[in-house]
Short mmCIF file of C-alpha atoms in Angstrom, two decimals:
data_model
loop_
_atom_site.label_atom_id
_atom_site.label_comp_id
_atom_site.label_asym_id
_atom_site.label_seq_id
_atom_site.Cartn_x
_atom_site.Cartn_y
_atom_site.Cartn_z
CA MET A 1139 30.59 -2.44 36.26
CA THR A 1140 30.88 -4.40 33.02
CA SER A 1141 28.08 -4.20 30.48
CA PRO A 1142 26.03 -7.38 29.99
CA THR A 1143 26.90 -9.71 27.11
CA ARG A 1144 24.61 -9.35 24.11
CA VAL A 1145 23.61 -11.57 21.21
CA LEU A 1146 21.69 -9.85 18.40
CA GLY A 1147 20.77 -7.08 20.83
CA ALA A 1148 19.46 -9.34 23.62
CA GLN A 1149 21.16 -8.91 27.01
CA LEU A 1150 22.15 -12.31 28.38
CA ALA A 1151 21.41 -13.39 31.94
CA ASP A 1152 24.24 -14.06 34.38
CA GLY A 1153 25.98 -17.37 33.67
CA ILE A 1154 24.69 -17.60 30.09
CA THR A 1155 27.31 -17.52 27.33
CA LYS A 1156 27.02 -16.44 23.74
CA GLY A 1157 27.32 -20.11 22.80
CA ASN A 1158 24.30 -20.94 24.98
CA MET A 1159 22.23 -18.21 23.32
CA ARG A 1160 23.26 -19.36 19.85
CA ALA A 1161 22.22 -22.87 20.88
CA LEU A 1162 18.78 -21.50 21.79
CA LEU A 1163 18.44 -19.89 18.35
CA PHE A 1164 19.56 -23.17 16.76
CA LEU A 1165 16.89 -24.94 18.81
CA ALA A 1166 14.31 -22.46 17.52
CA THR A 1167 15.31 -23.17 13.91
CA ALA A 1168 15.85 -26.92 14.07
CA GLY A 1169 13.05 -27.51 16.56
CA THR A 1170 10.49 -25.67 14.44
CA ALA A 1171 11.66 -27.56 11.34
CA VAL A 1172 11.11 -30.82 13.23
CA VAL A 1173 7.70 -29.69 14.47
CA SER A 1174 6.57 -28.55 11.01
CA PHE A 1175 7.71 -31.33 8.70
CA LEU A 1176 5.46 -34.17 9.88
CA PRO A 1177 2.08 -32.43 9.38
CA SER A 1178 3.14 -31.42 5.87
CA THR A 1179 4.13 -34.99 4.93
CA GLN A 1180 1.00 -36.71 6.28
CA PRO A 1181 -0.82 -36.76 2.89
CA HIS A 1182 2.15 -38.55 1.31
CA ILE A 1183 2.14 -41.18 4.07
CA LEU A 1184 -1.62 -41.73 3.76
CA THR A 1185 -1.35 -42.21 -0.01
CA THR A 1186 1.96 -44.04 -0.45
CA ILE A 1187 2.22 -46.16 2.70
CA LEU A 1188 -1.36 -46.85 3.80
CA GLY A 1189 -3.27 -46.35 0.56
CA VAL A 1190 -6.05 -44.45 2.33
CA PRO A 1191 -8.79 -43.47 -0.15
CA GLU A 1192 -8.74 -39.78 -1.00
CA SER A 1193 -12.35 -39.46 0.15
CA GLU A 1194 -11.27 -40.31 3.71
CA GLN A 1195 -7.99 -38.43 4.02
CA GLY A 1196 -9.39 -35.11 5.21
CA THR A 1197 -11.18 -36.67 8.17
CA LEU A 1198 -8.10 -38.71 9.08
CA VAL A 1199 -5.82 -35.66 8.95
CA GLY A 1200 -8.26 -33.93 11.31
CA VAL A 1201 -8.12 -36.89 13.71
CA LEU A 1202 -4.32 -37.00 13.58
CA THR A 1203 -4.06 -33.28 14.33
CA SER A 1204 -6.63 -33.38 17.13
CA SER A 1205 -5.04 -36.44 18.78
CA ALA A 1206 -1.60 -34.86 18.78
CA GLU A 1207 -2.99 -31.61 20.19
CA LEU A 1208 -4.80 -33.40 23.01
CA ALA A 1209 -1.58 -35.22 23.94
CA MET A 1210 0.26 -31.90 23.96
CA ILE A 1211 -2.31 -30.30 26.29
CA LEU A 1212 -2.14 -33.14 28.79
CA SER A 1213 1.67 -33.18 28.85
CA LEU A 1214 2.49 -29.47 29.20
CA ALA A 1215 2.17 -29.40 33.00
CA TRP A 1216 4.49 -32.41 33.33
CA TYR A 1217 7.23 -30.83 31.25
CA GLY A 1218 7.31 -27.66 33.32
CA ALA A 1219 7.70 -29.59 36.56
CA LEU A 1220 10.25 -32.02 35.08
CA ALA A 1221 12.29 -29.14 33.66
CA ASP A 1222 12.45 -27.46 37.07
CA ARG A 1223 13.62 -30.69 38.65
CA PHE A 1224 15.97 -32.18 36.04
CA GLY A 1225 16.94 -29.20 33.92
CA ARG A 1226 15.95 -27.77 30.55
CA ARG A 1227 18.54 -29.69 28.51
CA LEU A 1228 17.13 -33.09 29.44
CA ILE A 1229 13.59 -32.14 28.44
CA VAL A 1230 14.79 -30.68 25.13
CA VAL A 1231 16.75 -33.81 24.27
CA GLY A 1232 13.93 -36.07 25.47
CA GLY A 1233 11.42 -34.20 23.33
CA LEU A 1234 13.66 -34.49 20.26
CA ALA A 1235 14.12 -38.21 20.97
CA LEU A 1236 10.33 -38.70 21.00
CA CYS A 1237 10.09 -36.82 17.69
CA ALA A 1238 12.84 -39.03 16.24
CA ILE A 1239 10.97 -42.18 17.29
CA GLY A 1240 7.74 -40.90 15.77
CA ALA A 1241 9.48 -39.90 12.53
CA LEU A 1242 11.38 -43.18 12.24
CA LEU A 1243 8.30 -45.36 12.68
CA PHE A 1244 5.72 -43.20 10.88
CA PRO A 1245 6.27 -44.71 7.39
CA PHE A 1246 6.22 -48.24 8.86
CA ALA A 1247 2.71 -47.90 10.32
CA GLY A 1248 0.53 -50.80 9.23
CA ASN A 1249 -2.82 -49.15 9.85
CA THR A 1250 -4.41 -45.86 10.84
CA ALA A 1251 -4.60 -46.75 14.55
CA VAL A 1252 -0.82 -47.20 14.69
CA LEU A 1253 -0.39 -43.99 12.71
CA ILE A 1254 -2.48 -42.08 15.26
CA ALA A 1255 -0.44 -43.58 18.14
CA LEU A 1256 2.81 -42.51 16.46
CA ARG A 1257 1.39 -39.04 15.84
CA VAL A 1258 0.66 -38.83 19.58
CA ILE A 1259 4.26 -39.83 20.39
CA PHE A 1260 5.50 -37.16 18.01
CA GLY A 1261 3.06 -34.67 19.59
CA LEU A 1262 4.49 -35.38 23.04
CA GLY A 1263 7.92 -34.53 21.67
CA VAL A 1264 6.58 -31.35 20.07
CA ALA A 1265 5.06 -30.29 23.41
CA ALA A 1266 8.45 -30.67 25.12
CA ILE A 1267 10.22 -28.62 22.43
CA ASN A 1268 7.63 -25.84 22.46
CA ALA A 1269 7.51 -25.67 26.27
CA MET A 1270 11.29 -25.47 26.57
CA LEU A 1271 11.62 -22.89 23.79
CA SER A 1272 9.34 -20.54 25.74
CA THR A 1273 11.03 -21.31 29.06
CA ILE A 1274 14.64 -21.04 27.88
CA ALA A 1275 13.86 -17.83 25.99
CA ILE A 1276 13.12 -16.32 29.43
CA ASP A 1277 15.95 -18.08 31.30
CA TYR A 1278 18.72 -16.94 28.99
CA VAL A 1279 18.12 -13.17 28.95
CA ARG A 1280 17.66 -10.32 31.37
CA GLU A 1281 14.10 -9.18 32.03
CA ARG A 1282 14.38 -6.10 29.81
CA SER A 1283 15.32 -8.32 26.82
CA ARG A 1284 12.52 -10.86 27.06
CA GLY A 1285 10.52 -9.24 24.28
CA LYS A 1286 13.57 -9.23 22.02
CA SER A 1287 14.28 -12.85 22.96
CA TYR A 1288 10.77 -13.92 21.91
CA GLY A 1289 11.16 -11.91 18.72
CA LEU A 1290 14.39 -13.74 17.87
CA ILE A 1291 12.71 -17.08 18.59
CA GLY A 1292 9.94 -16.11 16.16
CA VAL A 1293 12.36 -15.13 13.39
CA PHE A 1294 14.56 -18.22 13.69
CA GLY A 1295 11.47 -20.40 14.11
CA GLY A 1296 10.11 -18.99 10.87
CA LEU A 1297 13.34 -19.96 9.14
CA GLY A 1298 12.91 -23.47 10.53
CA ALA A 1299 9.37 -23.75 9.16
CA MET A 1300 10.65 -22.72 5.72
CA ILE A 1301 13.40 -25.35 5.87
CA ALA A 1302 10.80 -27.99 6.76
CA VAL A 1303 8.49 -27.35 3.83
CA LEU A 1304 11.08 -26.31 1.21
CA VAL A 1305 13.85 -28.82 1.96
CA VAL A 1306 12.82 -31.66 4.28
CA ALA A 1307 9.48 -32.30 2.53
CA LYS A 1308 11.32 -32.85 -0.77
CA LEU A 1309 13.42 -35.76 0.52
CA PRO A 1310 11.05 -38.51 -0.73
CA GLN A 1311 11.15 -37.03 -4.24
CA THR A 1312 14.96 -36.82 -4.08
CA MET A 1313 15.20 -40.46 -3.06
CA GLU A 1314 12.85 -41.53 -5.85
CA LYS A 1315 15.03 -39.70 -8.36
CA ARG A 1316 17.93 -41.81 -7.13
CA GLY A 1317 16.10 -44.94 -8.17
CA LEU A 1318 14.25 -46.03 -5.02
CA ALA A 1319 10.66 -47.26 -5.17
CA PRO A 1320 8.10 -44.86 -3.60
CA VAL A 1321 7.67 -46.81 -0.35
CA ALA A 1322 11.41 -47.38 0.06
CA ALA A 1323 12.15 -43.74 -0.77
CA THR A 1324 9.70 -42.59 1.90
CA ARG A 1325 11.11 -44.90 4.56
CA VAL A 1326 14.72 -43.97 3.80
CA SER A 1327 13.79 -40.28 3.89
CA PHE A 1328 12.16 -40.58 7.30
CA LEU A 1329 15.12 -42.63 8.55
CA LEU A 1330 17.46 -39.81 7.51
CA ILE A 1331 15.17 -37.25 9.16
CA ALA A 1332 15.13 -39.24 12.41
CA ALA A 1333 18.94 -39.46 12.33
CA GLY A 1334 19.11 -35.71 11.75
CA ILE A 1335 16.83 -35.09 14.74
CA LEU A 1336 19.10 -37.18 16.96
CA LEU A 1337 22.13 -35.27 15.68
CA VAL A 1338 20.39 -32.01 16.60
CA ALA A 1339 19.68 -33.45 20.07
CA GLY A 1340 23.35 -34.29 20.54
CA LEU A 1341 24.49 -30.82 19.49
CA LEU A 1342 22.02 -29.16 21.84
CA TRP A 1343 23.03 -31.42 24.73
CA ALA A 1344 26.58 -30.16 24.24
CA THR A 1345 25.78 -26.47 23.80
CA LEU A 1346 22.77 -25.56 25.96
CA SER A 1347 23.56 -24.25 29.44
CA ARG A 1348 24.42 -26.85 32.08
CA VAL A 1349 23.60 -24.43 34.90
CA PRO A 1350 20.53 -25.75 36.75
CA ALA A 1351 17.54 -23.47 36.35
CA VAL A 1352 15.86 -22.28 39.52
CA ALA A 1353 12.06 -22.45 39.59
CA THR A 1354 11.18 -18.92 40.62
CA THR A 1355 7.44 -19.45 40.96
CA GLU A 1356 5.21 -22.15 42.31
CA ARG A 1357 3.46 -24.04 39.53
CA THR A 1358 -0.29 -23.58 39.50
CA PRO A 1359 -2.42 -26.76 39.31
CA LEU A 1360 -4.31 -27.01 36.04
CA THR A 1361 -7.76 -26.82 37.65
CA ARG A 1362 -6.86 -23.67 39.57
CA LEU A 1363 -5.22 -22.16 36.49
CA VAL A 1364 -8.36 -22.70 34.42
CA ARG A 1365 -10.62 -21.34 37.17
CA GLU A 1366 -8.54 -18.18 37.60
CA GLY A 1367 -8.20 -17.70 33.85
CA LEU A 1368 -11.94 -18.02 33.27
CA VAL A 1369 -12.67 -15.45 35.97
CA LEU A 1370 -10.30 -13.05 34.17
CA GLY A 1371 -12.37 -13.68 31.04
CA ARG A 1372 -15.09 -11.42 32.44
CA ASP A 1373 -12.94 -8.58 31.14
CA PRO A 1374 -14.03 -8.07 27.49
CA GLY A 1375 -10.42 -7.55 26.37
CA VAL A 1376 -9.33 -10.83 27.92
CA ALA A 1377 -12.33 -12.63 26.41
CA LEU A 1378 -11.47 -11.18 22.99
CA SER A 1379 -7.89 -12.39 23.30
CA TYR A 1380 -9.06 -15.89 24.28
CA ALA A 1381 -11.36 -15.98 21.24
CA ALA A 1382 -8.55 -14.81 18.96
CA SER A 1383 -6.25 -17.52 20.32
CA PHE A 1384 -8.90 -20.14 19.51
CA VAL A 1385 -8.66 -19.13 15.85
CA ALA A 1386 -4.96 -18.21 15.58
CA ARG A 1387 -3.48 -21.54 16.71
CA ALA A 1388 -5.86 -23.44 14.45
CA ASP A 1389 -4.90 -21.25 11.49
CA LEU A 1390 -1.29 -22.36 11.82
CA ALA A 1391 -2.31 -26.02 12.04
CA ILE A 1392 -4.59 -26.08 9.02
CA VAL A 1393 -2.15 -24.20 6.78
CA VAL A 1394 0.50 -26.90 7.07
CA SER A 1395 -1.79 -29.93 7.23
CA PHE A 1396 -4.70 -29.16 4.91
CA LEU A 1397 -2.96 -26.97 2.34
CA SER A 1398 -0.51 -29.83 1.77
CA LEU A 1399 -3.34 -32.37 1.62
CA TRP A 1400 -5.26 -30.31 -0.95
CA ILE A 1401 -2.27 -29.89 -3.26
CA VAL A 1402 -1.04 -33.48 -2.97
CA LYS A 1403 -4.49 -34.92 -3.74
CA TYR A 1404 -5.03 -32.65 -6.73
CA ALA A 1405 -1.51 -33.07 -8.12
CA THR A 1406 -1.72 -36.86 -8.03
CA ALA A 1407 -5.30 -37.14 -9.30
CA GLU A 1408 -5.39 -34.32 -11.88
CA GLY A 1409 -1.76 -33.36 -12.48
CA GLY A 1410 -0.38 -36.83 -13.06
CA LEU A 1411 2.41 -36.39 -10.50
CA SER A 1412 3.72 -39.04 -8.15
CA SER A 1413 2.95 -38.58 -4.47
CA ALA A 1414 6.56 -37.51 -3.75
CA GLU A 1415 6.49 -34.95 -6.59
CA ALA A 1416 3.14 -33.66 -5.35
CA LEU A 1417 4.57 -33.34 -1.82
CA ALA A 1418 7.42 -31.22 -3.19
CA LYS A 1419 4.88 -28.98 -4.97
CA ALA A 1420 2.91 -28.63 -1.75
CA GLY A 1421 6.09 -27.74 0.12
CA ALA A 1422 6.77 -24.91 -2.32
CA VAL A 1423 3.30 -23.41 -1.86
CA VAL A 1424 3.33 -23.76 1.92
CA GLY A 1425 6.87 -22.37 1.87
CA ILE A 1426 5.63 -19.23 0.13
CA SER A 1427 2.95 -18.83 2.78
CA GLN A 1428 5.47 -19.20 5.64
CA THR A 1429 7.97 -16.86 3.98
CA VAL A 1430 5.33 -14.15 3.68
CA ALA A 1431 4.35 -14.74 7.32
CA LEU A 1432 7.97 -14.26 8.37
CA LEU A 1433 8.27 -11.02 6.38
CA PHE A 1434 5.04 -9.55 7.74
CA ALA A 1435 5.71 -10.38 11.41
CA PRO A 1436 7.59 -7.07 12.05
CA VAL A 1437 4.86 -5.16 10.20
CA PHE A 1438 2.24 -6.21 12.74
CA GLY A 1439 4.73 -5.59 15.54
CA TRP A 1440 5.15 -2.02 14.25
CA LEU A 1441 1.38 -1.56 13.97
CA GLY A 1442 0.99 -2.84 17.53
CA ASP A 1443 2.82 0.24 18.80
CA ARG A 1444 0.66 2.62 16.76
CA MET A 1445 -2.88 1.24 17.07
CA ARG A 1446 -5.08 0.25 19.95
CA ARG A 1447 -4.51 -3.45 20.38
CA GLN A 1448 -8.18 -4.38 20.16
CA ASP A 1449 -8.46 -2.54 16.85
CA LEU A 1450 -5.37 -4.28 15.46
CA LEU A 1451 -6.68 -7.64 16.65
CA ILE A 1452 -10.02 -7.06 14.90
CA LEU A 1453 -8.19 -5.99 11.73
CA ALA A 1454 -6.02 -9.11 11.94
CA GLN A 1455 -9.07 -11.37 12.24
CA LEU A 1456 -10.72 -9.72 9.25
CA ILE A 1457 -7.54 -10.11 7.18
CA GLY A 1458 -7.27 -13.76 8.17
CA ALA A 1459 -10.94 -14.47 7.50
CA GLY A 1460 -10.73 -12.88 4.07
CA ALA A 1461 -7.60 -14.87 3.24
CA TYR A 1462 -9.09 -18.23 4.27
CA LEU A 1463 -12.44 -17.60 2.59
CA SER A 1464 -10.61 -16.67 -0.62
CA THR A 1465 -9.77 -20.38 -1.01
CA LEU A 1466 -13.35 -20.78 -2.29
CA LEU A 1467 -12.17 -19.04 -5.47
CA VAL A 1468 -9.40 -21.57 -6.15
CA SER A 1469 -10.22 -24.25 -8.71
CA ASP A 1470 -6.65 -25.30 -9.57
CA PRO A 1471 -4.35 -25.46 -6.48
CA LEU A 1472 -1.35 -25.80 -8.82
CA GLY A 1473 -2.17 -22.56 -10.64
CA PRO A 1474 -1.29 -18.91 -9.98
CA SER A 1475 -4.49 -18.28 -8.02
CA MET A 1476 -3.26 -20.60 -5.26
CA MET A 1477 0.02 -18.67 -5.05
CA ILE A 1478 -1.94 -15.46 -4.46
CA VAL A 1479 -4.07 -17.17 -1.84
CA ALA A 1480 -0.93 -18.59 -0.18
CA VAL A 1481 0.43 -15.05 0.17
CA LEU A 1482 -2.85 -13.85 1.70
CA ILE A 1483 -2.96 -16.84 4.05
CA GLY A 1484 0.59 -16.12 5.22
CA ILE A 1485 -0.39 -12.56 6.08
CA GLY A 1486 -3.59 -13.67 7.82
CA GLU A 1487 -1.81 -16.41 9.77
CA ILE A 1488 0.89 -14.13 11.20
CA ALA A 1489 -1.64 -11.35 11.85
CA GLY A 1490 -3.64 -13.62 14.14
CA ILE A 1491 -0.61 -15.08 15.91
CA THR A 1492 1.07 -11.74 16.67
CA THR A 1493 -1.98 -9.83 17.95
CA ALA A 1494 -3.72 -12.18 20.40
CA GLY A 1495 -0.88 -12.40 22.97
CA PRO A 1496 -0.13 -8.66 23.29
CA MET A 1497 -3.85 -7.99 23.69
CA LEU A 1498 -3.94 -10.33 26.68
CA ALA A 1499 -0.74 -8.95 28.21
CA GLN A 1500 -2.27 -5.48 28.08
CA GLN A 1501 -5.41 -6.50 29.97
CA VAL A 1502 -4.20 -8.57 32.95
CA PRO A 1503 -1.93 -7.62 35.87
CA ALA A 1504 1.45 -9.33 36.08
CA ALA A 1505 0.46 -11.34 39.16
CA VAL A 1506 -2.14 -13.39 37.27
CA ARG A 1507 -0.64 -13.48 33.78
CA GLY A 1508 0.38 -17.11 34.28
CA SER A 1509 -3.22 -18.19 34.66
CA ALA A 1510 -4.40 -15.94 31.85
CA PHE A 1511 -1.83 -17.22 29.38
CA GLY A 1512 -2.50 -20.79 30.49
CA VAL A 1513 -6.16 -20.48 29.52
CA HIS A 1514 -5.07 -18.59 26.40
CA THR A 1515 -3.01 -21.65 25.40
CA LEU A 1516 -5.87 -24.02 26.19
CA CYS A 1517 -8.23 -21.96 24.01
CA GLY A 1518 -5.74 -22.26 21.17
CA ALA A 1519 -5.49 -26.01 21.62
CA LEU A 1520 -9.27 -26.33 21.71
CA GLY A 1521 -9.43 -24.35 18.48
CA VAL A 1522 -6.94 -26.69 16.80
CA MET A 1523 -8.97 -29.74 17.78
CA ILE A 1524 -12.40 -28.38 16.84
CA ILE A 1525 -11.45 -26.62 13.61
CA SER A 1526 -9.22 -29.50 12.44
CA ALA A 1527 -11.88 -32.13 13.14
CA LEU A 1528 -14.74 -30.13 11.61
CA GLY A 1529 -12.61 -28.91 8.72
CA GLY A 1530 -11.34 -32.42 7.97
CA ALA A 1531 -14.88 -33.76 7.79
CA LEU A 1532 -15.92 -30.93 5.45
CA HIS A 1533 -12.82 -31.56 3.33
CA ASP A 1534 -14.10 -35.07 2.58
CA ALA A 1535 -17.83 -34.38 2.46
CA TRP A 1536 -17.81 -31.03 0.64
CA ARG A 1537 -14.60 -29.64 -0.87
CA PRO A 1538 -10.87 -29.22 -0.09
CA ALA A 1539 -11.40 -25.58 0.92
CA GLY A 1540 -13.64 -26.76 3.79
CA PRO A 1541 -11.05 -26.42 6.63
CA PHE A 1542 -10.16 -22.91 5.47
CA VAL A 1543 -13.80 -21.89 5.28
CA VAL A 1544 -14.32 -23.09 8.86
CA ALA A 1545 -11.31 -21.02 10.00
CA GLY A 1546 -12.57 -18.02 8.04
CA VAL A 1547 -16.04 -18.18 9.56
CA PHE A 1548 -14.63 -18.43 13.09
CA GLY A 1549 -12.37 -15.47 12.31
CA LEU A 1550 -15.38 -13.40 11.23
CA LEU A 1551 -17.21 -14.32 14.43
CA VAL A 1552 -14.22 -13.18 16.52
CA ALA A 1553 -14.05 -9.92 14.56
CA LEU A 1554 -17.77 -9.29 15.12
CA PHE A 1555 -17.35 -9.98 18.83
CA GLY A 1556 -14.43 -7.56 18.88
CA LEU A 1557 -16.47 -4.85 17.19
CA ALA A 1558 -19.22 -5.35 19.77
CA VAL A 1559 -16.91 -4.93 22.79
CA ARG A 1560 -14.10 -2.68 21.50
CA HIS A 1561 -15.41 0.45 23.20
CA ARG A 1562 -15.68 -1.37 26.54
CA ILE A 1563 -12.00 -2.36 26.54
CA THR A 1564 -9.65 -0.23 28.63
CA ALA A 1565 -5.93 -0.98 28.68
CA ARG A 1566 -4.22 -1.42 32.05
CA VAL A 1567 -1.93 1.56 31.64
CA ASP A 1568 -0.26 0.82 34.99
CA ASP A 1569 1.09 -2.43 33.50
CA ASP A 1570 1.68 -1.01 30.03
CA PRO A 1571 2.81 2.60 30.44
CA ALA A 1572 3.96 2.90 26.84
CA ARG A 1573 0.33 2.88 25.75
CA GLU A 1574 -0.94 5.69 28.01
CA THR A 1575 -1.12 8.13 25.12
CA LEU A 1576 -3.34 5.94 22.98
CA PRO A 1577 -7.08 6.68 22.92
CA THR A 1578 -9.39 4.36 24.84
CA GLY A 1579 -12.70 5.17 23.25
#
């Protein structure tokens, strides 16, 4: 019997080639870069294209983020069913096409209503990419390699996020240096980005597996999924994981959107930089945060095998809360204090993301994990909408650190809830035998 084909240690499923697996990793990198670049460039669009007053930009960024997230929630069920019927490749390419349309038209928006509509179109594309990344990561490997497959997706996705903020976000500045006016430079940059997205779509169409995927499970209607997931929430460990997801997904959203907005506004108003130059500065700071997150991901994975998961989750929430609340100490977002805060935020962001899911997997039996993770995802989406909207309003009415303070306060509340229930949480050792030796009290 021949040994299964491997790529970076992951055992490939029957019928999947090394080229297919490399295409998946390319999708993780390029897809995450596509997903990440638009939120980071929103402040530049608001200033350069629409001339939105700085006093209103925080609220509008919150509305843009919440609208896109709502569109993503409503579309996820469609993409799963369509992928089972028409194949994964078509949904991937369709999602990238929607992102290309949104990117192409974004700098041509004539008012905020059109901008919101385009952000929704882009969000629908993002939902397709994210849904297929998770699905294909399972399709392409044998069951024993699914954890490794998700780990590889995380690493290559992190590289994509760094490319978005360190390279793609600097395009408007590059075009201005070549002599284009700010508006023209922005529109040419987004045109090039849209063309690049379509090129990525073409490459993936040619390299992803053409073998039709078989739907192995019946898809649960959304209402039943929510009902089953909420019943599971009676378990304190499941409830803690849901609460952590509410904060963790929002953390990722506000880092890219509101950190960029803060730096761009300050750099143009106080630093005398053009909007494109300020966007490049913001990309560097956000890039530091994402680089640190990428480096610390294996650290929390290592800790997850050596600590009770509820204790690690509580620690992660405290780290994140401290990082976000430390923004209150920043007076100059272009100074060294912001670099230190960016490092702390990167650690806090990845801590929250990498601890909520394993906590949930530990607590629920395999037969109902679909419903549990469905509600887990919905909690995260709800967190993005609420924290972005509330944080955006506080950004305008109070101070730029407002969104981070909101995230920090919610993180503290989750940590306090975790401390209150930690001794009532018992791992399902029958589903997670590797953790039988860990203490439960």
